[in-house]
Amino acid sequence: MPHPTFFNLPADKRNLIFEAAVEEFYEFGYAKASISRIVAKTGIAKGSFYQYFEDKKDLYRHVLEVIGGQKADFSAAAFRDLERNDLLQTVRELFVSGIRFYRAHPKLASIAGDFAKLRDPGLKREITGDAAAKSNEFFIQLIERQKESGRIAPDVDPPVLADLIAFLSVYVAEHYADQALSDSEEQAMKTIDSLLRIVENGIAATNRSGR
Amino acid sequence: MPHPTFFNLPADKRNLIFEAAVEEFYEFGYAKASISRIVAKTGIAKGSFYQYFEDKKDLYRHVLEVIGGQKADFSAAAFRDLERNDLLQTVRELFVSGIRFYRAHPKLASIAGDFAKLRDPGLKREITGDAAAKSNEFFIQLIERQKESGRIAPDVDPPVLADLIAFLSVYVAEHYADQALSDSEEQAMKTIDSLLRIVENGIAATNRSGR
Amino acid sequence: MPHPTFFNLPADKRNLIFEAAVEEFYEFGYAKASISRIVAKTGIAKGSFYQYFEDKKDLYRHVLEVIGGQKADFSAAAFRDLERNDLLQTVRELFVSGIRFYRAHPKLASIAGDFAKLRDPGLKREITGDAAAKSNEFFIQLIERQKESGRIAPDVDPPVLADLIAFLSVYVAEHYADQALSDSEEQAMKTIDSLLRIVENGIAATNRSGR
Amino acid sequence: MPHPTFFNLPADKRNLIFEAAVEEFYEFGYAKASISRIVAKTGIAKGSFYQYFEDKKDLYRHVLEVIGGQKADFSAAAFRDLERNDLLQTVRELFVSGIRFYRAHPKLASIAGDFAKLRDPGLKREITGDAAAKSNEFFIQLIERQKESGRIAPDVDPPVLADLIAFLSVYVAEHYADQALSDSEEQAMKTIDSLLRIVENGIAATNRSGR
DNA sequence: GATGAATGAGTCTTCATTCAT
DNA sequence: CATGAATGAAGACTCATTCAT
């Protein structure tokens, strides 16, 4: 929650600051990001920075929120599938949108990835609120419905699968995107496909060998 | 590569320093770990520290190497299976040993996990050398052999699977271990089993629905 | 001397500002009081503050003046006695009114006490003008009259006694008031009486042992 | 409790720092004293300062302790009287030594005076520990003994008198010392005498008018 | 007359590292 | 080889005040 001051800024200046912050968090991570460097890069006065943001954490939160918004645009398609109740297709689109986001905004995606990897639980909750927990619950319920309808094998544990998907959509996307940045998008998609087949076969109800 | 002076230290002092370093990296992470705090905690002279280690990175590297060694002990069983060429069993044991390690040395495991999550590629290569790359290559070859012998589905991409396994053995272990710390080990293993079944079914050659 | 803008303010707003200032000076003292905090607390614009007051000192001066006025109301009785030319009774009422003021407005009394304790002579004169000196002179003359009329021992030095009384009415009042706040007023008065007897006996002309 | 580092310093440097601190606290008071200014004045590195002292409070505490020690030397005579159990004489010497100390070290005396006037009770206890309370108790007991032996009037309340003496020895000394600095010492002593007579007569048992 | 953004010097404190003893 | 003092740049953050709107 940056101060209104920040949002009243002319778009030019606001963008300048935002981009300097992105640059900084991308290069140094949250812990080592320096507000002094940011104000030096942007040319604003240090006092002004603190009129825009409560503190470093506030800036970080803002950057992550903006990133979250942009990511949401990319994954809109995936969530449309969610409503169609087709998990496999949803997961596929989630991964694809993850890669696409990374290709379009590698720095933003990296910052989001770094945040996801933070261990400090206090900081994380302070920043995301309960959003993460809610999204997880939602996924679990979807999986349960798919088990009932027989599309997912009965021995799949919903929370485990929800975690697995969440993990993969963040980490793997970032991981493959590194090479994907140089590859053509087509090439990257093939790689993703290979991973997806593993997941799909892993959870599909059909042809499951007796255990 | 700590200086020889460090290894010539009486075991007591060496351990004292090592444990203070572990404590510090666990609590603050690499970026925010403070050498001043470490020497204060141990009571050694600051000058001495720099006679043992080149710098903060050198200490970090050392800690990670020791952790790596301890982890290797835990996963020795898994690697014996590797020689038996049974990937599914290997992966299972890898996960189990990951959990066991976390349960036995949660701080060490956390530090290793944090390192795995670092983005800075320069630092990572500087610290692990090519070990990671070599281990990955080895795994890929194993997977290829299993594909040839028909135990793994032909549409599985070996590098993708190798990455997936590496990811999961680090992240998922840490993730489930948190709750596993409070659960009984038996309970934790059940959760792990659920994840493993997904992976196993995802890659197994048997009963694969035609694609 | 706040700007006229301040006095033209609706009483509500004026009081809001005044009380926030009192709160601030009470909690942090003059040196550490923060105008930023005051405007934040009151919700007025920072620019507005500087349209009401010249600077921090100006606000401080205003607060002290208001406090002085309120104190005057409490000590009106004492000064009526002054006209009756009975110093002992005057001093007694001065102390009592000091305590009563503290009990009624502990924060205001504290701020006044803090000001009295300031060493910076420039600041003090800037703020009180010559009021202090005049009040002192007045007291001295009173004491001299009482010496002439034989109610005060001839070996009492008027300026010294005037200072002593001024000191005690400020410091002792504040000092005993701390405990007085919890005690009943009756109890506090007994304590004050004990102090007063010392002063009275110290200066009374009667029964003075030859020196 | 400055760090040993500070006491290991060559006397020259230690004195330089001490005097710069005295200068700073004298001129600006505790709240506004600036460590940056102190290190600039002395030419030591800012990092070095924090190797000598924990923080600003630590420096302040040290300065006050040194001052306390010096004051003790001045008031040694008064405390010899304490053992002779002659309160009146003790008080007299206390005042005289207070004035003498102020004349000899006006800045030190001022700093001590400022501290005595601080309102923040947390800070005060943090700095003096229970020394103040103990000294007060001691005085009270002395007064009680003198009442029993009939040297002090029975209607004197010991805690009240103890507070009064403590007050006067700090505040009045400082007050008169300002003018005393310009007067000859002889002249200053006459002024003090006048104050002392008031106190002495106020508490003496002899010739007390019946109440 | 009200506003509130801009300012940049200022605050205390910690940092990793060097080096003389 | 141990020591621990010295360093000064850097850290996040606050300040009183100005001024254009």
PDB file of C-alpha atoms in Angstrom, chain D:
ATOM      1  CA  MET D   1      29.903   0.209  30.128  1.00  0.00           C
ATOM      2  CA  PRO D   2      32.005   1.296  27.179  1.00  0.00           C
ATOM      3  CA  HIS D   3      33.851  -1.544  25.474  1.00  0.00           C
ATOM      4  CA  PRO D   4      37.333  -2.389  26.686  1.00  0.00           C
ATOM      5  CA  THR D   5      38.514  -0.999  23.373  1.00  0.00           C
ATOM      6  CA  PHE D   6      37.890   2.434  24.721  1.00  0.00           C
ATOM      7  CA  PHE D   7      39.895   1.978  27.879  1.00  0.00           C
ATOM      8  CA  ASN D   8      42.779   0.486  25.954  1.00  0.00           C
ATOM      9  CA  LEU D   9      43.073   3.643  23.937  1.00  0.00           C
ATOM     10  CA  PRO D  10      46.102   5.878  24.434  1.00  0.00           C
ATOM     11  CA  ALA D  11      45.178   8.484  27.034  1.00  0.00           C
ATOM     12  CA  ASP D  12      45.444  11.273  24.482  1.00  0.00           C
ATOM     13  CA  LYS D  13      42.845   9.842  22.204  1.00  0.00           C
ATOM     14  CA  ARG D  14      40.613   8.771  25.052  1.00  0.00           C
ATOM     15  CA  ASN D  15      40.643  12.262  26.458  1.00  0.00           C
ATOM     16  CA  LEU D  16      40.035  13.772  23.069  1.00  0.00           C
ATOM     17  CA  ILE D  17      36.922  11.690  22.682  1.00  0.00           C
ATOM     18  CA  PHE D  18      35.761  12.289  26.210  1.00  0.00           C
ATOM     19  CA  GLU D  19      36.121  16.004  25.890  1.00  0.00           C
ATOM     20  CA  ALA D  20      34.400  16.100  22.550  1.00  0.00           C
ATOM     21  CA  ALA D  21      31.528  14.185  24.125  1.00  0.00           C
ATOM     22  CA  VAL D  22      31.382  16.600  27.043  1.00  0.00           C
ATOM     23  CA  GLU D  23      31.393  19.516  24.656  1.00  0.00           C
ATOM     24  CA  GLU D  24      28.592  17.926  22.662  1.00  0.00           C
ATOM     25  CA  PHE D  25      26.361  16.982  25.574  1.00  0.00           C
ATOM     26  CA  TYR D  26      26.964  20.360  27.152  1.00  0.00           C
ATOM     27  CA  GLU D  27      26.004  22.267  24.052  1.00  0.00           C
ATOM     28  CA  PHE D  28      23.143  20.137  22.722  1.00  0.00           C
ATOM     29  CA  GLY D  29      21.903  17.955  25.548  1.00  0.00           C
ATOM     30  CA  TYR D  30      21.413  14.223  25.329  1.00  0.00           C
ATOM     31  CA  ALA D  31      18.517  14.258  22.886  1.00  0.00           C
ATOM     32  CA  LYS D  32      20.201  16.442  20.303  1.00  0.00           C
ATOM     33  CA  ALA D  33      23.785  15.323  20.779  1.00  0.00           C
ATOM     34  CA  SER D  34      25.096  13.993  17.499  1.00  0.00           C
ATOM     35  CA  ILE D  35      27.524  11.176  17.163  1.00  0.00           C
ATOM     36  CA  SER D  36      28.376  12.333  13.684  1.00  0.00           C
ATOM     37  CA  ARG D  37      29.480  15.655  15.104  1.00  0.00           C
ATOM     38  CA  ILE D  38      31.524  13.993  17.787  1.00  0.00           C
ATOM     39  CA  VAL D  39      33.433  11.812  15.376  1.00  0.00           C
ATOM     40  CA  ALA D  40      33.918  14.755  13.045  1.00  0.00           C
ATOM     41  CA  LYS D  41      35.279  16.871  15.891  1.00  0.00           C
ATOM     42  CA  THR D  42      37.658  14.162  17.040  1.00  0.00           C
ATOM     43  CA  GLY D  43      38.665  12.911  13.626  1.00  0.00           C
ATOM     44  CA  ILE D  44      38.016   9.284  14.527  1.00  0.00           C
ATOM     45  CA  ALA D  45      36.170   7.026  12.139  1.00  0.00           C
ATOM     46  CA  LYS D  46      32.514   6.526  12.791  1.00  0.00           C
ATOM     47  CA  GLY D  47      33.038   2.802  12.880  1.00  0.00           C
ATOM     48  CA  SER D  48      35.627   3.300  15.561  1.00  0.00           C
ATOM     49  CA  PHE D  49      33.191   5.111  17.755  1.00  0.00           C
ATOM     50  CA  TYR D  50      30.957   2.096  17.762  1.00  0.00           C
ATOM     51  CA  GLN D  51      33.885  -0.024  18.723  1.00  0.00           C
ATOM     52  CA  TYR D  52      34.329   2.093  21.816  1.00  0.00           C
ATOM     53  CA  PHE D  53      30.719   2.516  22.791  1.00  0.00           C
ATOM     54  CA  GLU D  54      27.591   0.480  22.428  1.00  0.00           C
ATOM     55  CA  ASP D  55      25.618   3.483  21.323  1.00  0.00           C
ATOM     56  CA  LYS D  56      24.875   7.061  22.221  1.00  0.00           C
ATOM     57  CA  LYS D  57      23.374   6.047  25.534  1.00  0.00           C
ATOM     58  CA  ASP D  58      26.501   4.135  26.398  1.00  0.00           C
ATOM     59  CA  LEU D  59      28.627   7.196  25.790  1.00  0.00           C
ATOM     60  CA  TYR D  60      26.270   9.317  27.845  1.00  0.00           C
ATOM     61  CA  ARG D  61      26.333   6.855  30.694  1.00  0.00           C
ATOM     62  CA  HIS D  62      30.110   6.840  30.634  1.00  0.00           C
ATOM     63  CA  VAL D  63      30.318  10.614  30.712  1.00  0.00           C
ATOM     64  CA  LEU D  64      27.914  10.726  33.625  1.00  0.00           C
ATOM     65  CA  GLU D  65      29.864   8.119  35.490  1.00  0.00           C
ATOM     66  CA  VAL D  66      33.097  10.026  35.123  1.00  0.00           C
ATOM     67  CA  ILE D  67      31.330  13.158  36.242  1.00  0.00           C
ATOM     68  CA  GLY D  68      29.925  11.286  39.205  1.00  0.00           C
ATOM     69  CA  GLY D  69      33.397  10.205  40.177  1.00  0.00           C
ATOM     70  CA  GLN D  70      34.737  13.711  39.999  1.00  0.00           C
ATOM     71  CA  LYS D  71      31.849  15.052  41.987  1.00  0.00           C
ATOM     72  CA  ALA D  72      32.475  12.425  44.637  1.00  0.00           C
ATOM     73  CA  ASP D  73      35.980  13.787  45.098  1.00  0.00           C
ATOM     74  CA  PHE D  74      34.572  17.221  45.693  1.00  0.00           C
ATOM     75  CA  SER D  75      31.991  16.045  48.167  1.00  0.00           C
ATOM     76  CA  ALA D  76      34.276  13.716  50.107  1.00  0.00           C
ATOM     77  CA  ALA D  77      34.434  16.251  52.932  1.00  0.00           C
ATOM     78  CA  ALA D  78      30.658  16.390  53.160  1.00  0.00           C
ATOM     79  CA  PHE D  79      30.463  12.663  53.531  1.00  0.00           C
ATOM     80  CA  ARG D  80      33.036  12.642  56.240  1.00  0.00           C
ATOM     81  CA  ASP D  81      30.582  14.842  58.114  1.00  0.00           C
ATOM     82  CA  LEU D  82      27.903  12.337  57.394  1.00  0.00           C
ATOM     83  CA  GLU D  83      29.799   9.941  59.583  1.00  0.00           C
ATOM     84  CA  ARG D  84      29.939  12.515  62.289  1.00  0.00           C
ATOM     85  CA  ASN D  85      26.169  12.452  62.066  1.00  0.00           C
ATOM     86  CA  ASP D  86      25.845  16.181  61.798  1.00  0.00           C
ATOM     87  CA  LEU D  87      23.235  16.738  59.142  1.00  0.00           C
ATOM     88  CA  LEU D  88      23.306  20.487  59.167  1.00  0.00           C
ATOM     89  CA  GLN D  89      27.011  20.523  58.626  1.00  0.00           C
ATOM     90  CA  THR D  90      26.679  17.839  55.987  1.00  0.00           C
ATOM     91  CA  VAL D  91      24.171  19.798  54.022  1.00  0.00           C
ATOM     92  CA  ARG D  92      26.300  22.873  54.222  1.00  0.00           C
ATOM     93  CA  GLU D  93      29.300  21.058  52.862  1.00  0.00           C
ATOM     94  CA  LEU D  94      27.201  19.388  50.224  1.00  0.00           C
ATOM     95  CA  PHE D  95      26.103  22.730  48.902  1.00  0.00           C
ATOM     96  CA  VAL D  96      29.545  24.197  49.102  1.00  0.00           C
ATOM     97  CA  SER D  97      31.082  21.263  47.303  1.00  0.00           C
ATOM     98  CA  GLY D  98      28.353  21.522  44.686  1.00  0.00           C
ATOM     99  CA  ILE D  99      29.266  25.114  44.024  1.00  0.00           C
ATOM    100  CA  ARG D 100      32.957  24.363  44.032  1.00  0.00           C
ATOM    101  CA  PHE D 101      32.450  21.588  41.525  1.00  0.00           C
ATOM    102  CA  TYR D 102      30.471  23.853  39.290  1.00  0.00           C
ATOM    103  CA  ARG D 103      33.134  26.532  39.485  1.00  0.00           C
ATOM    104  CA  ALA D 104      35.838  24.023  38.689  1.00  0.00           C
ATOM    105  CA  HIS D 105      34.000  22.121  35.909  1.00  0.00           C
ATOM    106  CA  PRO D 106      31.032  24.104  34.761  1.00  0.00           C
ATOM    107  CA  LYS D 107      30.325  21.925  31.728  1.00  0.00           C
ATOM    108  CA  LEU D 108      30.499  18.699  33.662  1.00  0.00           C
ATOM    109  CA  ALA D 109      28.255  20.124  36.322  1.00  0.00           C
ATOM    110  CA  SER D 110      25.799  21.321  33.720  1.00  0.00           C
ATOM    111  CA  ILE D 111      25.627  17.914  32.082  1.00  0.00           C
ATOM    112  CA  ALA D 112      24.984  16.290  35.432  1.00  0.00           C
ATOM    113  CA  GLY D 113      22.336  18.885  36.156  1.00  0.00           C
ATOM    114  CA  ASP D 114      20.633  18.261  32.827  1.00  0.00           C
ATOM    115  CA  PHE D 115      20.548  14.567  33.539  1.00  0.00           C
ATOM    116  CA  ALA D 116      19.003  15.132  36.940  1.00  0.00           C
ATOM    117  CA  LYS D 117      16.281  17.093  35.215  1.00  0.00           C
ATOM    118  CA  LEU D 118      15.384  14.467  32.634  1.00  0.00           C
ATOM    119  CA  ARG D 119      11.826  13.286  32.967  1.00  0.00           C
ATOM    120  CA  ASP D 120      12.130   9.953  31.142  1.00  0.00           C
ATOM    121  CA  PRO D 121      12.269   7.517  34.069  1.00  0.00           C
ATOM    122  CA  GLY D 122      13.204   4.517  31.918  1.00  0.00           C
ATOM    123  CA  LEU D 123      16.312   6.197  30.620  1.00  0.00           C
ATOM    124  CA  LYS D 124      17.284   7.397  34.060  1.00  0.00           C
ATOM    125  CA  ARG D 125      17.057   4.004  35.673  1.00  0.00           C
ATOM    126  CA  GLU D 126      18.864   2.479  32.726  1.00  0.00           C
ATOM    127  CA  ILE D 127      21.732   4.825  33.352  1.00  0.00           C
ATOM    128  CA  THR D 128      22.010   5.122  37.107  1.00  0.00           C
ATOM    129  CA  GLY D 129      20.674   1.746  38.111  1.00  0.00           C
ATOM    130  CA  ASP D 130      19.449   1.933  41.683  1.00  0.00           C
ATOM    131  CA  ALA D 131      22.200   4.209  42.868  1.00  0.00           C
ATOM    132  CA  ALA D 132      19.850   7.159  43.222  1.00  0.00           C
ATOM    133  CA  ALA D 133      17.314   5.170  45.211  1.00  0.00           C
ATOM    134  CA  LYS D 134      19.972   3.817  47.534  1.00  0.00           C
ATOM    135  CA  SER D 135      21.505   7.207  48.182  1.00  0.00           C
ATOM    136  CA  ASN D 136      18.055   8.514  49.013  1.00  0.00           C
ATOM    137  CA  GLU D 137      17.342   5.714  51.473  1.00  0.00           C
ATOM    138  CA  PHE D 138      20.639   6.332  53.153  1.00  0.00           C
ATOM    139  CA  PHE D 139      19.829   9.970  53.631  1.00  0.00           C
ATOM    140  CA  ILE D 140      16.428   9.189  55.024  1.00  0.00           C
ATOM    141  CA  GLN D 141      17.938   6.944  57.649  1.00  0.00           C
ATOM    142  CA  LEU D 142      20.405   9.603  58.629  1.00  0.00           C
ATOM    143  CA  ILE D 143      17.623  12.099  59.075  1.00  0.00           C
ATOM    144  CA  GLU D 144      15.676   9.661  61.213  1.00  0.00           C
ATOM    145  CA  ARG D 145      18.647   9.169  63.490  1.00  0.00           C
ATOM    146  CA  GLN D 146      18.971  12.920  63.870  1.00  0.00           C
ATOM    147  CA  LYS D 147      15.332  13.247  64.758  1.00  0.00           C
ATOM    148  CA  GLU D 148      15.738  10.631  67.467  1.00  0.00           C
ATOM    149  CA  SER D 149      18.741  12.458  68.877  1.00  0.00           C
ATOM    150  CA  GLY D 150      16.655  15.631  68.951  1.00  0.00           C
ATOM    151  CA  ARG D 151      18.706  17.634  66.493  1.00  0.00           C
ATOM    152  CA  ILE D 152      15.932  17.848  63.949  1.00  0.00           C
ATOM    153  CA  ALA D 153      12.422  18.970  64.716  1.00  0.00           C
ATOM    154  CA  PRO D 154       9.979  16.098  65.224  1.00  0.00           C
ATOM    155  CA  ASP D 155       7.499  17.440  62.681  1.00  0.00           C
ATOM    156  CA  VAL D 156       9.977  17.053  59.815  1.00  0.00           C
ATOM    157  CA  ASP D 157       9.069  14.274  57.397  1.00  0.00           C
ATOM    158  CA  PRO D 158      12.310  12.442  56.558  1.00  0.00           C
ATOM    159  CA  PRO D 159      11.560  11.573  52.907  1.00  0.00           C
ATOM    160  CA  VAL D 160      10.442  15.107  52.281  1.00  0.00           C
ATOM    161  CA  LEU D 161      13.584  16.576  53.736  1.00  0.00           C
ATOM    162  CA  ALA D 162      15.786  14.086  51.884  1.00  0.00           C
ATOM    163  CA  ASP D 163      14.183  15.112  48.607  1.00  0.00           C
ATOM    164  CA  LEU D 164      14.511  18.752  49.428  1.00  0.00           C
ATOM    165  CA  ILE D 165      18.211  18.460  50.112  1.00  0.00           C
ATOM    166  CA  ALA D 166      18.802  16.442  46.971  1.00  0.00           C
ATOM    167  CA  PHE D 167      16.935  18.995  44.923  1.00  0.00           C
ATOM    168  CA  LEU D 168      18.708  21.945  46.335  1.00  0.00           C
ATOM    169  CA  SER D 169      22.161  20.489  46.098  1.00  0.00           C
ATOM    170  CA  VAL D 170      21.679  19.977  42.377  1.00  0.00           C
ATOM    171  CA  TYR D 171      19.495  22.776  41.181  1.00  0.00           C
ATOM    172  CA  VAL D 172      20.398  25.604  43.443  1.00  0.00           C
ATOM    173  CA  ALA D 173      24.065  24.940  43.092  1.00  0.00           C
ATOM    174  CA  GLU D 174      23.772  25.226  39.349  1.00  0.00           C
ATOM    175  CA  HIS D 175      21.589  28.268  39.640  1.00  0.00           C
ATOM    176  CA  TYR D 176      23.839  30.247  41.923  1.00  0.00           C
ATOM    177  CA  ALA D 177      26.934  29.019  40.305  1.00  0.00           C
ATOM    178  CA  ASP D 178      26.091  30.913  37.140  1.00  0.00           C
ATOM    179  CA  GLN D 179      26.435  34.123  38.991  1.00  0.00           C
ATOM    180  CA  ALA D 180      29.084  32.592  41.175  1.00  0.00           C
ATOM    181  CA  LEU D 181      31.254  32.137  38.130  1.00  0.00           C
ATOM    182  CA  SER D 182      31.588  35.868  37.819  1.00  0.00           C
ATOM    183  CA  ASP D 183      31.579  36.644  41.545  1.00  0.00           C
ATOM    184  CA  SER D 184      34.474  35.847  43.749  1.00  0.00           C
ATOM    185  CA  GLU D 185      34.150  32.564  45.552  1.00  0.00           C
ATOM    186  CA  GLU D 186      33.791  34.470  48.793  1.00  0.00           C
ATOM    187  CA  GLN D 187      30.813  36.371  47.445  1.00  0.00           C
ATOM    188  CA  ALA D 188      29.216  33.165  46.186  1.00  0.00           C
ATOM    189  CA  MET D 189      29.598  31.598  49.591  1.00  0.00           C
ATOM    190  CA  LYS D 190      27.745  34.421  51.221  1.00  0.00           C
ATOM    191  CA  THR D 191      24.815  33.834  48.933  1.00  0.00           C
ATOM    192  CA  ILE D 192      24.882  30.165  49.711  1.00  0.00           C
ATOM    193  CA  ASP D 193      24.978  30.918  53.392  1.00  0.00           C
ATOM    194  CA  SER D 194      21.784  32.797  53.124  1.00  0.00           C
ATOM    195  CA  LEU D 195      20.051  29.828  51.577  1.00  0.00           C
ATOM    196  CA  LEU D 196      21.549  27.470  54.086  1.00  0.00           C
ATOM    197  CA  ARG D 197      20.331  29.445  57.018  1.00  0.00           C
ATOM    198  CA  ILE D 198      16.815  29.109  55.751  1.00  0.00           C
ATOM    199  CA  VAL D 199      17.091  25.363  55.490  1.00  0.00           C
ATOM    200  CA  GLU D 200      18.850  25.025  58.780  1.00  0.00           C
ATOM    201  CA  ASN D 201      16.341  27.079  60.652  1.00  0.00           C
ATOM    202  CA  GLY D 202      13.587  25.280  58.864  1.00  0.00           C
ATOM    203  CA  ILE D 203      14.579  21.935  60.225  1.00  0.00           C
ATOM    204  CA  ALA D 204      16.365  22.673  63.481  1.00  0.00           C
ATOM    205  CA  ALA D 205      14.683  21.463  66.621  1.00  0.00           C
ATOM    206  CA  THR D 206      15.654  24.423  68.768  1.00  0.00           C
ATOM    207  CA  ASN D 207      13.340  27.280  69.557  1.00  0.00           C
ATOM    208  CA  ARG D 208      10.590  25.894  67.372  1.00  0.00           C
ATOM    209  CA  SER D 209       7.377  27.786  67.873  1.00  0.00           C
ATOM    210  CA  GLY D 210       4.713  25.413  69.097  1.00  0.00           C
ATOM    211  CA  ARG D 211       2.469  23.967  66.376  1.00  0.00           C
TER     212      ARG D 211
END
